[in-house]
Tab-separated table of C-alpha atoms in Angstrom:
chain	number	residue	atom	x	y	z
I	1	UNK	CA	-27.273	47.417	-110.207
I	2	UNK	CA	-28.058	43.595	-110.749
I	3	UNK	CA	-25.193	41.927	-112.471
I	4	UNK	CA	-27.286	40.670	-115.593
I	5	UNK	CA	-28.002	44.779	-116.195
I	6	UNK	CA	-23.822	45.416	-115.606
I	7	UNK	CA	-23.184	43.290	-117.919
I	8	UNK	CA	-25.579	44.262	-120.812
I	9	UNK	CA	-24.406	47.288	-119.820
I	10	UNK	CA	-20.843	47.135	-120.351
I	11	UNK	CA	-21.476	45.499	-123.505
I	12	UNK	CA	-23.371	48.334	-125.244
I	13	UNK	CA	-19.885	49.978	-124.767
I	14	UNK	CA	-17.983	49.765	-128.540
I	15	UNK	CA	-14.393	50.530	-126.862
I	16	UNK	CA	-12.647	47.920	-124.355
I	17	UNK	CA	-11.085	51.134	-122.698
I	18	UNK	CA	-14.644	52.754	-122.243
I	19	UNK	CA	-15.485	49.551	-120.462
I	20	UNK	CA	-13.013	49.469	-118.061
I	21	UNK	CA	-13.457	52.903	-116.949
I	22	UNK	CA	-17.138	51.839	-116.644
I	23	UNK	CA	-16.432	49.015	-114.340
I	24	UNK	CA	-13.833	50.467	-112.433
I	25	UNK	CA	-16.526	53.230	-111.032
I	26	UNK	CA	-18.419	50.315	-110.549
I	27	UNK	CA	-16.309	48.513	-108.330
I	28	UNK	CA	-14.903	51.253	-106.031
I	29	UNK	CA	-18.464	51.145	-104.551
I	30	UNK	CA	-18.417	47.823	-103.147
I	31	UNK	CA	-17.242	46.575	-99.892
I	32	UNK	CA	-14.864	43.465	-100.004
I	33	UNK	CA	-17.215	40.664	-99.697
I	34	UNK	CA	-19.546	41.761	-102.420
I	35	UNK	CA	-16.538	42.526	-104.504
I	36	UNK	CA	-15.591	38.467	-104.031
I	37	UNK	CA	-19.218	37.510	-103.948
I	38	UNK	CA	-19.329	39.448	-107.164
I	39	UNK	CA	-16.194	37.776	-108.840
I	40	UNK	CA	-17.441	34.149	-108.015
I	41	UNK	CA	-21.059	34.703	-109.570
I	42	UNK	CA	-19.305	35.951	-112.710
I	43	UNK	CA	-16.813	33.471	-113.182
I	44	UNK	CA	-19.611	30.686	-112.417
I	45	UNK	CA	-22.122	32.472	-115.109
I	46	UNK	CA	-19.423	32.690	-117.423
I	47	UNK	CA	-19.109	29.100	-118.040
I	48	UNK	CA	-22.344	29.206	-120.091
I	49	UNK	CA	-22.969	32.994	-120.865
I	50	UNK	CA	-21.149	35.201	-123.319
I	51	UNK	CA	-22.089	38.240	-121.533
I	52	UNK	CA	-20.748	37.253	-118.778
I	53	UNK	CA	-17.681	36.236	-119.966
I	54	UNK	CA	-17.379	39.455	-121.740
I	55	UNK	CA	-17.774	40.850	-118.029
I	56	UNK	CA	-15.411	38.709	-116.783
I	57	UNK	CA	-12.337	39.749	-118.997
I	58	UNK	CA	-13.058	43.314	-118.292
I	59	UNK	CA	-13.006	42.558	-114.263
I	60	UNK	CA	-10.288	40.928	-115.117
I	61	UNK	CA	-8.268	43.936	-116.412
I	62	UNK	CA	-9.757	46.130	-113.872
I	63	UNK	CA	-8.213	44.184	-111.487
I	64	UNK	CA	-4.875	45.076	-112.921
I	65	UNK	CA	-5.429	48.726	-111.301
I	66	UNK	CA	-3.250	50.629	-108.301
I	67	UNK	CA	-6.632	51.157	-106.927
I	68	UNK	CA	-7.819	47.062	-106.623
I	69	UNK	CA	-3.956	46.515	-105.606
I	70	UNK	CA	-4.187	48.752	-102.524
I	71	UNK	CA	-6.928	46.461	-101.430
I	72	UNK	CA	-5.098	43.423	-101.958
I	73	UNK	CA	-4.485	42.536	-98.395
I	74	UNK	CA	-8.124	43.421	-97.180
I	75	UNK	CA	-9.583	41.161	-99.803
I	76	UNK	CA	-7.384	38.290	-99.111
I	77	UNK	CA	-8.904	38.533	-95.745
I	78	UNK	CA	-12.566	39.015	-96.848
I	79	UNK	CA	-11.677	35.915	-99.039
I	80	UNK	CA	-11.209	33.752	-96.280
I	81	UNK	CA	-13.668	34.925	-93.554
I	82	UNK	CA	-16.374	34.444	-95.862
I	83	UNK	CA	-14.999	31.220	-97.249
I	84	UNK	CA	-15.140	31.993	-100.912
I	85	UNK	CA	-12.769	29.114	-102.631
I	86	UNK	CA	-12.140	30.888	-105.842
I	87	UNK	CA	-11.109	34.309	-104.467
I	88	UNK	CA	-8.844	33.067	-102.167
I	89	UNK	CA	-7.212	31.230	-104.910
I	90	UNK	CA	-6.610	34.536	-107.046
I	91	UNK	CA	-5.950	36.877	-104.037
I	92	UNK	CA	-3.293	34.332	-103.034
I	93	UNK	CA	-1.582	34.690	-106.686
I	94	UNK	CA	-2.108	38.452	-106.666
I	95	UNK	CA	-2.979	38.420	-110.387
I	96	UNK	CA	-3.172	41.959	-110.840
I	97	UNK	CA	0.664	42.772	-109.758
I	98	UNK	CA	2.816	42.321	-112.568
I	99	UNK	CA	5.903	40.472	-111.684
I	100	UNK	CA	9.127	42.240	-111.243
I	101	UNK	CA	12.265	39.856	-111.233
I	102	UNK	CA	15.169	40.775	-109.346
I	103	UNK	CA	17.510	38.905	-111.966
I	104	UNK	CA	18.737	41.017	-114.416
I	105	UNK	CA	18.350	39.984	-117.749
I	106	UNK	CA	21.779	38.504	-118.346
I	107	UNK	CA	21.337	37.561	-121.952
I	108	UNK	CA	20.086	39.328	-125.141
I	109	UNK	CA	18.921	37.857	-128.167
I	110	UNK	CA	21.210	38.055	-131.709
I	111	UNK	CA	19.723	41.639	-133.437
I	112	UNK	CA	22.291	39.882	-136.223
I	113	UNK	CA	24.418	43.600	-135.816
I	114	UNK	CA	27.413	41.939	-134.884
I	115	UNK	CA	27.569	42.953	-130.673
I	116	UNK	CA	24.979	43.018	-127.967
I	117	UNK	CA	22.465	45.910	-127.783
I	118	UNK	CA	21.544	48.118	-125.113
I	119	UNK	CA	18.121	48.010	-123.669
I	120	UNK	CA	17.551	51.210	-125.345
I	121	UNK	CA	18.943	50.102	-128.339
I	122	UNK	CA	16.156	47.081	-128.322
I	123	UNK	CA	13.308	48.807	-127.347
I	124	UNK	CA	14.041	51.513	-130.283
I	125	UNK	CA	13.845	48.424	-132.549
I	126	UNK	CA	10.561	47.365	-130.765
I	127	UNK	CA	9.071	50.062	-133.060
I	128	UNK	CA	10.570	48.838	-136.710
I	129	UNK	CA	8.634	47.929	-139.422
I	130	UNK	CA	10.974	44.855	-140.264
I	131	UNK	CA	9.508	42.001	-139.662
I	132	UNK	CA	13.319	40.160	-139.964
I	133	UNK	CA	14.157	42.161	-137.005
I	134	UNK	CA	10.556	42.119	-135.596
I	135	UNK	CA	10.869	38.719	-135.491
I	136	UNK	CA	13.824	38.861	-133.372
I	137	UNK	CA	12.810	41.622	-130.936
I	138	UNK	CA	10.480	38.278	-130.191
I	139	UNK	CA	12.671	36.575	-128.618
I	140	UNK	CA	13.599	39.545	-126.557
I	141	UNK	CA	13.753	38.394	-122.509
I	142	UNK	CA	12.632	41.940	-121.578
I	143	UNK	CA	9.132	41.961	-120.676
I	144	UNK	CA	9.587	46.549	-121.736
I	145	UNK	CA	10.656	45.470	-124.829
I	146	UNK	CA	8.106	42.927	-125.610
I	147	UNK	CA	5.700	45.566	-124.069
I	148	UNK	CA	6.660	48.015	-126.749
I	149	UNK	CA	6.159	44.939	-129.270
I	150	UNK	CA	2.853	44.442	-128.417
I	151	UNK	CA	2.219	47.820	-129.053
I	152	UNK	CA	3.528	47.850	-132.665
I	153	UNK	CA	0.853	47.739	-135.390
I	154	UNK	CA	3.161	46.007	-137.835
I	155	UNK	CA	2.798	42.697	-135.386
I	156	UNK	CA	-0.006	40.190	-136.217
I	157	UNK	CA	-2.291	37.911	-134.180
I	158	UNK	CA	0.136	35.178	-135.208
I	159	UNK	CA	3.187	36.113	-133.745
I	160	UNK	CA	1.401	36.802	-130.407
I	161	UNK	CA	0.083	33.561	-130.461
I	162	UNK	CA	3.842	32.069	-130.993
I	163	UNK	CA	5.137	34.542	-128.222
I	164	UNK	CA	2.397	33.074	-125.797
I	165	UNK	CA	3.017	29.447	-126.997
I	166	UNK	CA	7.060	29.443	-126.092
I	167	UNK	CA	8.152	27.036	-123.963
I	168	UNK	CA	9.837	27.958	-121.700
I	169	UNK	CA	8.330	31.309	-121.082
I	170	UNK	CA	8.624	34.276	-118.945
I	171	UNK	CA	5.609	35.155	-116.477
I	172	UNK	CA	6.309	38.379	-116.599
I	173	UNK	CA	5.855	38.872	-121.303
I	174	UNK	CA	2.941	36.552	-120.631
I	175	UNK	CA	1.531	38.945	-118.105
I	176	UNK	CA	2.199	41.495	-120.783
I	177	UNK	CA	0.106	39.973	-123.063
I	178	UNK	CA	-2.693	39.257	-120.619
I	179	UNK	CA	-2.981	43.115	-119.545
I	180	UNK	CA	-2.432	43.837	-123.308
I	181	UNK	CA	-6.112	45.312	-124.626
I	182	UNK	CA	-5.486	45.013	-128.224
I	183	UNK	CA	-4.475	41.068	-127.688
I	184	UNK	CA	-6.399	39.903	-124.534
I	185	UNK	CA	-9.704	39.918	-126.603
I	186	UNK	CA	-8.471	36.984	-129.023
I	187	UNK	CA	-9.605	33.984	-128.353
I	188	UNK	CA	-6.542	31.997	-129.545
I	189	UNK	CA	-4.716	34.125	-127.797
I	190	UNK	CA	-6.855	33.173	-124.564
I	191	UNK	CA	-5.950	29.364	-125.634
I	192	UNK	CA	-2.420	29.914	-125.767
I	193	UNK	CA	-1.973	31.922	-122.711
I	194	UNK	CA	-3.973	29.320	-120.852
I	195	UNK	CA	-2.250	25.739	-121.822
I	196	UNK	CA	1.283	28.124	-121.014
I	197	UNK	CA	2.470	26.468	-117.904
I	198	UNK	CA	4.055	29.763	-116.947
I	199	UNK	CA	0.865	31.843	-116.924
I	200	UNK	CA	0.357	32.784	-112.958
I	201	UNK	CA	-2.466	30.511	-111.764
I	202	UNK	CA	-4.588	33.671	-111.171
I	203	UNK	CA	-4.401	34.590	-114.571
I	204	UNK	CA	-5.560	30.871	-115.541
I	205	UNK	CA	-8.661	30.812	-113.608
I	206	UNK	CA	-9.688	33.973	-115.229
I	207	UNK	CA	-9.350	32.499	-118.877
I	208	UNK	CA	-10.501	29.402	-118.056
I	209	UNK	CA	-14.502	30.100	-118.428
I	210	UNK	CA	-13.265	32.408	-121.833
I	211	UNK	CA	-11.710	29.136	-123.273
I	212	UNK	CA	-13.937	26.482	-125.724
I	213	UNK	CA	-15.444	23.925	-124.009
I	214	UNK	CA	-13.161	21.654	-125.711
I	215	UNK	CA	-10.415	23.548	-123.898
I	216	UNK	CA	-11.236	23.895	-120.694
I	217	UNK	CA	-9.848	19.998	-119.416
I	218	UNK	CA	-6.848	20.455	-121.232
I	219	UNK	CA	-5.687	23.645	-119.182
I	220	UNK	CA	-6.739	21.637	-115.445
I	221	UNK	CA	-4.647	18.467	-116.696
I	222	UNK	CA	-1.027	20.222	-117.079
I	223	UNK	CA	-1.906	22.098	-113.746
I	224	UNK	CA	-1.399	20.266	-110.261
I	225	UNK	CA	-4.710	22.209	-108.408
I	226	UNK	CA	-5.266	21.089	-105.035
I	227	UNK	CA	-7.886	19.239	-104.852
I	228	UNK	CA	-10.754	21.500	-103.139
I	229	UNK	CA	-9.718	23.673	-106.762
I	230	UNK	CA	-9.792	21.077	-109.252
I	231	UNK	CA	-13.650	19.576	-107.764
I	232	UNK	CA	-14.748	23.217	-107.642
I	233	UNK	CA	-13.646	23.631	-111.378
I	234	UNK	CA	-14.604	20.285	-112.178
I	235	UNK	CA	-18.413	21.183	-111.859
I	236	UNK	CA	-18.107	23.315	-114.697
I	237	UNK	CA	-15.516	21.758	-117.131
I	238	UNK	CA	-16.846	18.097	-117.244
I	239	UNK	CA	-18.433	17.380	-120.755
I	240	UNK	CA	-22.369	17.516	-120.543
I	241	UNK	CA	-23.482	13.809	-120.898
């Protein structure tokens, strides 16, 4: 299967979920190098095609699988021997492993009940239907609770936008987001996610072709690339003349 006919494919899917299972099969029958070779062509395509960017979101959150992770270390190394710029770039940020600090969280927010709440306590509240307290959960540090957050139908496009616009931020809740179905398809979600100096480079290079034109310089200014990166990306950010 050519990728033009994958990717009018997975579009005729109406459910982001049916997608992903579709492209999963997919994947798990190519080697390593046409898995990269694959991932370049899309990204490249996706600059100027909504279909493929479409198709690159749901590689994207493929990617976020226990199957793709187990091949981490083989496509690093297919990355390199056939000297494809991009891929080594993500495989080097491993932007389908969610981050897992060994800190523990040391402070809570105020839930305004007079002491500090359990992390049971605050992911129960994750659930409420009070936006006073909604708004607090927030601020939560917890990337389980925000999670659960994310999750809650009484939260609005809005207030993910604000949670992905924080400074400073957590990779780990902006990871959340990212992996998030319901939010990941929002474009100003994409934006804010992006210009978030805390997103994992990985994750970056993936919205960048999703972004608005307009957008697209912004997020390579506030990141130092090296510079092999930034020409690469540079062919297909630079304002047509």
């Amino acid at each position: 299967m050519d990728l033009e006919h994958l990717a009018n494919r997975l579009a005729a899917f109406p459910e982001l979920e049916m997608r992903i299972k579709e492209l999963a099969a997919y994947m798990s029958g190519l080697d390593d190098a046409a898995f990269l070779l694959a991932l370049e062509q899309i990204f490249e395509r996706a600059f100027e095609e909504a279909v493929f960017r479409d198709l690159l979101l749901v590689w994207s959150l493929v990617m976020q699988g226990e199957e793709i992770d187990a091949r981490h270390f083989y496509l690093k190394v297919a990355a390199v021997e056939h000297d494809i710029l991009l891929c080594q770039y993500l495989m080097e940020t491993r932007i389908y492993e969610f981050g897992h600090s060994d800190k523990k969280v040391e402070k809570s927010i105020d839930y305004g009940v007079g002491r500090p709440l359990s992390l049971g306590e605050r992911k129960t509240l994750a659930r409420t239907v009070d936006r006073k307290l909604m708004a607090r959960a927030l601020h939560d540090p917890d990337p389980s609770v925000i999670e659960l957050l994310l999750g809650n139908p009484k939260v609005t496009e809005s207030d993910v936008v604000r949670l992905c616009a924080r400074r400073p931020a957590s990779y780990e809740v902006l990871q959340r987001v990212y992996c998030h179905p319901r939010w990941i398809t929002k474009a100003a979600i994409k934006r804010a996610l992006a210009l978030n100096p805390a997103l994992p480079l990985g994750y970056c290079l993936l919205l960048l072709p999703q972004l608005l034109s307009q957008d697209r310089p912004l997020v390579l200014e506030q990141r130092e690339l090296p510079d092999e990166l930034l020409n690469y990306l540079q062919r297909f950010t630079k304002p047509s003349s």
